[in-house]
PDB file of C-alpha atoms in Angstrom:
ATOM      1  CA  UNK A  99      24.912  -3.972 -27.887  1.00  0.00           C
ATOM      2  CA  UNK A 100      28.105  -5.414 -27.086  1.00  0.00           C
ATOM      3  CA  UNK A 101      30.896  -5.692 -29.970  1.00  0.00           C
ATOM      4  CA  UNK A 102      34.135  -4.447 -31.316  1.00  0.00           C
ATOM      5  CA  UNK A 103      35.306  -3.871 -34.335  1.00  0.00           C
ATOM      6  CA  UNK A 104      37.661  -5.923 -36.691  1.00  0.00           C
ATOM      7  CA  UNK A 105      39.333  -5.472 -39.858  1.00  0.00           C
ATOM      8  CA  UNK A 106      37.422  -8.473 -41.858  1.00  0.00           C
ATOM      9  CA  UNK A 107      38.643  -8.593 -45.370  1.00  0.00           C
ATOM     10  CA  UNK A 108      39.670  -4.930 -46.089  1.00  0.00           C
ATOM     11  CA  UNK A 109      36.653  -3.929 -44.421  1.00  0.00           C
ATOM     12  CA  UNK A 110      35.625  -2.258 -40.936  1.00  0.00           C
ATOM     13  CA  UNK A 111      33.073  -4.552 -39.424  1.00  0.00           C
ATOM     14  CA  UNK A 112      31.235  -3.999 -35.957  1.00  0.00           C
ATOM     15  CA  UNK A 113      31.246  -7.483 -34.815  1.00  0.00           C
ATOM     16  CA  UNK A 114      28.803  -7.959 -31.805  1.00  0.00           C
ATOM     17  CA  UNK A 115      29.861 -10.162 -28.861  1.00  0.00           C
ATOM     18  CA  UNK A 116      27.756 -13.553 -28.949  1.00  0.00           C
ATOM     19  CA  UNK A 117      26.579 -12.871 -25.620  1.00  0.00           C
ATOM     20  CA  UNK A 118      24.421 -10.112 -24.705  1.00  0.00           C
ATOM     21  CA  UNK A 119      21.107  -8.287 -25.097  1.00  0.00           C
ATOM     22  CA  UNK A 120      19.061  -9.366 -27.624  1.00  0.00           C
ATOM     23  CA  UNK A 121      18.346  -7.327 -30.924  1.00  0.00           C
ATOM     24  CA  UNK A 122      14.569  -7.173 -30.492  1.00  0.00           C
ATOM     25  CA  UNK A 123      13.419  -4.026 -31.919  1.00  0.00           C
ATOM     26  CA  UNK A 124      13.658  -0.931 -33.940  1.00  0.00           C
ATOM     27  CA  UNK A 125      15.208   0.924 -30.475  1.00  0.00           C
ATOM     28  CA  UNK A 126      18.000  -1.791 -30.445  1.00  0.00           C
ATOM     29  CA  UNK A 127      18.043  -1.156 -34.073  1.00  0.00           C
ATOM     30  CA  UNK A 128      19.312   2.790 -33.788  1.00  0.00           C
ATOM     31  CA  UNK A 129      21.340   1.933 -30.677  1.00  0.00           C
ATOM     32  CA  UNK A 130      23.564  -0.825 -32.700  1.00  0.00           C
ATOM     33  CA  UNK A 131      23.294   1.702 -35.819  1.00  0.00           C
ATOM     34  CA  UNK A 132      24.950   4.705 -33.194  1.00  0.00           C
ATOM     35  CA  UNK A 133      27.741   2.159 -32.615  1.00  0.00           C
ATOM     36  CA  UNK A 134      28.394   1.668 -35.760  1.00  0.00           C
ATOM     37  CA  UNK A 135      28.610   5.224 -37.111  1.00  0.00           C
ATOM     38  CA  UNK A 136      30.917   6.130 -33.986  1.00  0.00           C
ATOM     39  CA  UNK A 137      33.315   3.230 -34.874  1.00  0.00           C
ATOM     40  CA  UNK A 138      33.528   4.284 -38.881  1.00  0.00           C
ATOM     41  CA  UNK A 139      32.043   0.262 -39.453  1.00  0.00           C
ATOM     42  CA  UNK A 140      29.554   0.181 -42.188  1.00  0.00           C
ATOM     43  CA  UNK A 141      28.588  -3.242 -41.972  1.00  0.00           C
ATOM     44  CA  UNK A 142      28.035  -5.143 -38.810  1.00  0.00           C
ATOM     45  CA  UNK A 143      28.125  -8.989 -37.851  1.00  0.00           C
ATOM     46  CA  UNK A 144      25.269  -9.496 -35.682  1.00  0.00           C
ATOM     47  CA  UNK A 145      25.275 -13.763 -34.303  1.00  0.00           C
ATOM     48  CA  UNK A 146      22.277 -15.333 -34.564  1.00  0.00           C
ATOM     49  CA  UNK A 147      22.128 -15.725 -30.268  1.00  0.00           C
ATOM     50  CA  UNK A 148      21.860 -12.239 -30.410  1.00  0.00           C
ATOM     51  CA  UNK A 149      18.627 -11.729 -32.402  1.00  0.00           C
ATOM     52  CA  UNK A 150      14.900 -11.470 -30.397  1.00  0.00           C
ATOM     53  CA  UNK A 151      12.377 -13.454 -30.268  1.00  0.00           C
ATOM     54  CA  UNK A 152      10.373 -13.861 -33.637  1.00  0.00           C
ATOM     55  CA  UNK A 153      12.999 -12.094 -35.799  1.00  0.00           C
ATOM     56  CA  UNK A 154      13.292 -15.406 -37.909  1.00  0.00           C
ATOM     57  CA  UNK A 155       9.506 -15.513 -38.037  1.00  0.00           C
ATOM     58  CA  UNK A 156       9.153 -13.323 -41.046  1.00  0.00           C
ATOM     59  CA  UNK A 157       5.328 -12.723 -39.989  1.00  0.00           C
ATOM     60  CA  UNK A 158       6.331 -10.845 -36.908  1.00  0.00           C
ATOM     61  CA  UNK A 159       7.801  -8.684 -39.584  1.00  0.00           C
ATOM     62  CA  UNK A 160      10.633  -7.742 -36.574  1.00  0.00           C
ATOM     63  CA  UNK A 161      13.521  -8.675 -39.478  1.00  0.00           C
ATOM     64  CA  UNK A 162      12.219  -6.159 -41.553  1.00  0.00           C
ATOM     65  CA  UNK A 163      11.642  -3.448 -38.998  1.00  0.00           C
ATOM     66  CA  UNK A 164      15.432  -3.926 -38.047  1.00  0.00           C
ATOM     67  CA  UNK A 165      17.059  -4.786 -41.105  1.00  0.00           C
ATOM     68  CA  UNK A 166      15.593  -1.491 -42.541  1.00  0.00           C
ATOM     69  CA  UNK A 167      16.885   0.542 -40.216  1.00  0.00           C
ATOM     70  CA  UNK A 168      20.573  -0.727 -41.124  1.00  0.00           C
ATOM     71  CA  UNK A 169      19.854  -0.029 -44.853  1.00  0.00           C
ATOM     72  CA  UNK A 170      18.674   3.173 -44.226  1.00  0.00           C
ATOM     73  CA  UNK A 171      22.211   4.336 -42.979  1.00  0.00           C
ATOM     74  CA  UNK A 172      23.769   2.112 -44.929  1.00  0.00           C
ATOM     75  CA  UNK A 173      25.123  -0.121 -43.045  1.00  0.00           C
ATOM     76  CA  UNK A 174      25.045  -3.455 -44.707  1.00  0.00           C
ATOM     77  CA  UNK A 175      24.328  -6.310 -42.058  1.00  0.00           C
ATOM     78  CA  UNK A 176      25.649  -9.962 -41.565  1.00  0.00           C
ATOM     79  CA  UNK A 177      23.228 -12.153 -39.604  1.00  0.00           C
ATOM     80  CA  UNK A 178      26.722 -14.740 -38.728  1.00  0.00           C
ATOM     81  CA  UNK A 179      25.193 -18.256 -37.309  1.00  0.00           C
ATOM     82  CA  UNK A 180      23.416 -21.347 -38.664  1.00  0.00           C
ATOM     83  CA  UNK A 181      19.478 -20.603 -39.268  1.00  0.00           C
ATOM     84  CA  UNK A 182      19.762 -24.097 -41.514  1.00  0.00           C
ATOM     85  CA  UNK A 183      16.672 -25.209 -39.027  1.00  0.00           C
ATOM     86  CA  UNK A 184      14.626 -22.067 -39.451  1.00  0.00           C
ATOM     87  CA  UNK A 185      14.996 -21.971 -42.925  1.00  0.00           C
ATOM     88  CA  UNK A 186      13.732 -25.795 -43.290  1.00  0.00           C
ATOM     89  CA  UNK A 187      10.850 -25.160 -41.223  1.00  0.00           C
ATOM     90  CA  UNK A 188       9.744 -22.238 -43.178  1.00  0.00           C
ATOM     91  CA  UNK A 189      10.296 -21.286 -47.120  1.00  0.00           C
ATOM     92  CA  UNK A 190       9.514 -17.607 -46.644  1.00  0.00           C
ATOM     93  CA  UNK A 191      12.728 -17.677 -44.564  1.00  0.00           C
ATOM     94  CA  UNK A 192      14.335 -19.567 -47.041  1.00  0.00           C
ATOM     95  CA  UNK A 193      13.328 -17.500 -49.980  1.00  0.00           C
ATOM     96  CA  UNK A 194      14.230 -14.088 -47.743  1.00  0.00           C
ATOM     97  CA  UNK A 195      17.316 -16.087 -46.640  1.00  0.00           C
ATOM     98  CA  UNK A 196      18.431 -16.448 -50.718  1.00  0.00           C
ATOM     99  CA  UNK A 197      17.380 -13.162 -51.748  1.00  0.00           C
ATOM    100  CA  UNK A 198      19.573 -11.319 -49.161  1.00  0.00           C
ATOM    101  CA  UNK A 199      22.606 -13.704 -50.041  1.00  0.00           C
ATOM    102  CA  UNK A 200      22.564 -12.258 -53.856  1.00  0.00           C
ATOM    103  CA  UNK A 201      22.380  -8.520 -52.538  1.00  0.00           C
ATOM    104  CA  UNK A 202      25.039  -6.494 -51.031  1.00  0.00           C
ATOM    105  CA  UNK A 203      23.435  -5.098 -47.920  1.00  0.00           C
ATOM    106  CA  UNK A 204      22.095  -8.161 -45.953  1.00  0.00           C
ATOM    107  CA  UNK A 205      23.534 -11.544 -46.004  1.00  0.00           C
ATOM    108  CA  UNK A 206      23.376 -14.999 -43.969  1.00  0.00           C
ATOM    109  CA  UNK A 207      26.767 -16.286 -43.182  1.00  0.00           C
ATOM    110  CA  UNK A 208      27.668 -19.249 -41.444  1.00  0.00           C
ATOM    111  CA  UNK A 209      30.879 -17.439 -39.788  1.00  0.00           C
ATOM    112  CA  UNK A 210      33.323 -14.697 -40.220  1.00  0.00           C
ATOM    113  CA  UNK A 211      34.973 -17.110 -42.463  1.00  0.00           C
ATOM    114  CA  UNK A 212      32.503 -17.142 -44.558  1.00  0.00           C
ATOM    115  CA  UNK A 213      31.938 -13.382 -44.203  1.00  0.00           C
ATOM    116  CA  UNK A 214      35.252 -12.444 -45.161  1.00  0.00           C
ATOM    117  CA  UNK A 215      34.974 -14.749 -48.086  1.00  0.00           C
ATOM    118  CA  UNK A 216      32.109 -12.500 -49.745  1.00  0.00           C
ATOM    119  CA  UNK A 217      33.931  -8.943 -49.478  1.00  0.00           C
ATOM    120  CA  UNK A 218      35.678  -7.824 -52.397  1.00  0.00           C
ATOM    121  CA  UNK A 219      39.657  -8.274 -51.877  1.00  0.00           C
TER     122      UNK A 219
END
């Protein structure tokens, strides 16, 4: 992964570049999760260009095998792009999609805007 980090409303964030290998699997997982810990970010911004094939098809259950490798070292993760289409096409998405949005470690944002918006000040 590609990225550098940014001071995003009081917070450290490991923002990955939009361009770039994708984030396919549990590998690119603990490579993005090493990057992390050596930068002292606990959450990253991950765009949506920069996800794999299938990870917004929640029956290839490749969001889950990524995502939990984030929680596990707690590192909270912002998936930063519009998946509007996704989530029309398919209300598991949606549902996942609303559920993360009321947590604290995984959340859908539009853009940093909207990221920085959702940390505490």
């Amino acid at each position: 992964m590609t990225g550098e980090v940014h001071e995003i409303g009081g917070a450290k964030v490991y923002v990955c570049a939009s361009e770039g290998p994708a984030l396919a699997g549990d590998r690119d997982a603990a490579d993005l999760v090493g990057e992390c810990l050596g930068s002292g970010a606990r959450l990253v911004a991950i765009p949506i260009e920069r996800l794999g094939p299938g990870f917004l098809d929640l029956k290839t259950r490749v969001a889950g095998e990524i995502l939990q490798k984030f929680v596990n070292y707690g590192i909270r993760v912002a998936i930063v792009g519009d998946v509007s289409d996704a989530v029309a096409q398919s209300r598991p998405l949606a549902d996942f999609v609303r559920e993360s949005n009321r947590g604290r470690h995984i959340w859908f944002v539009s853009d940093l805007a909207e990221l920085e918006g959702r940390l505490p000040a």
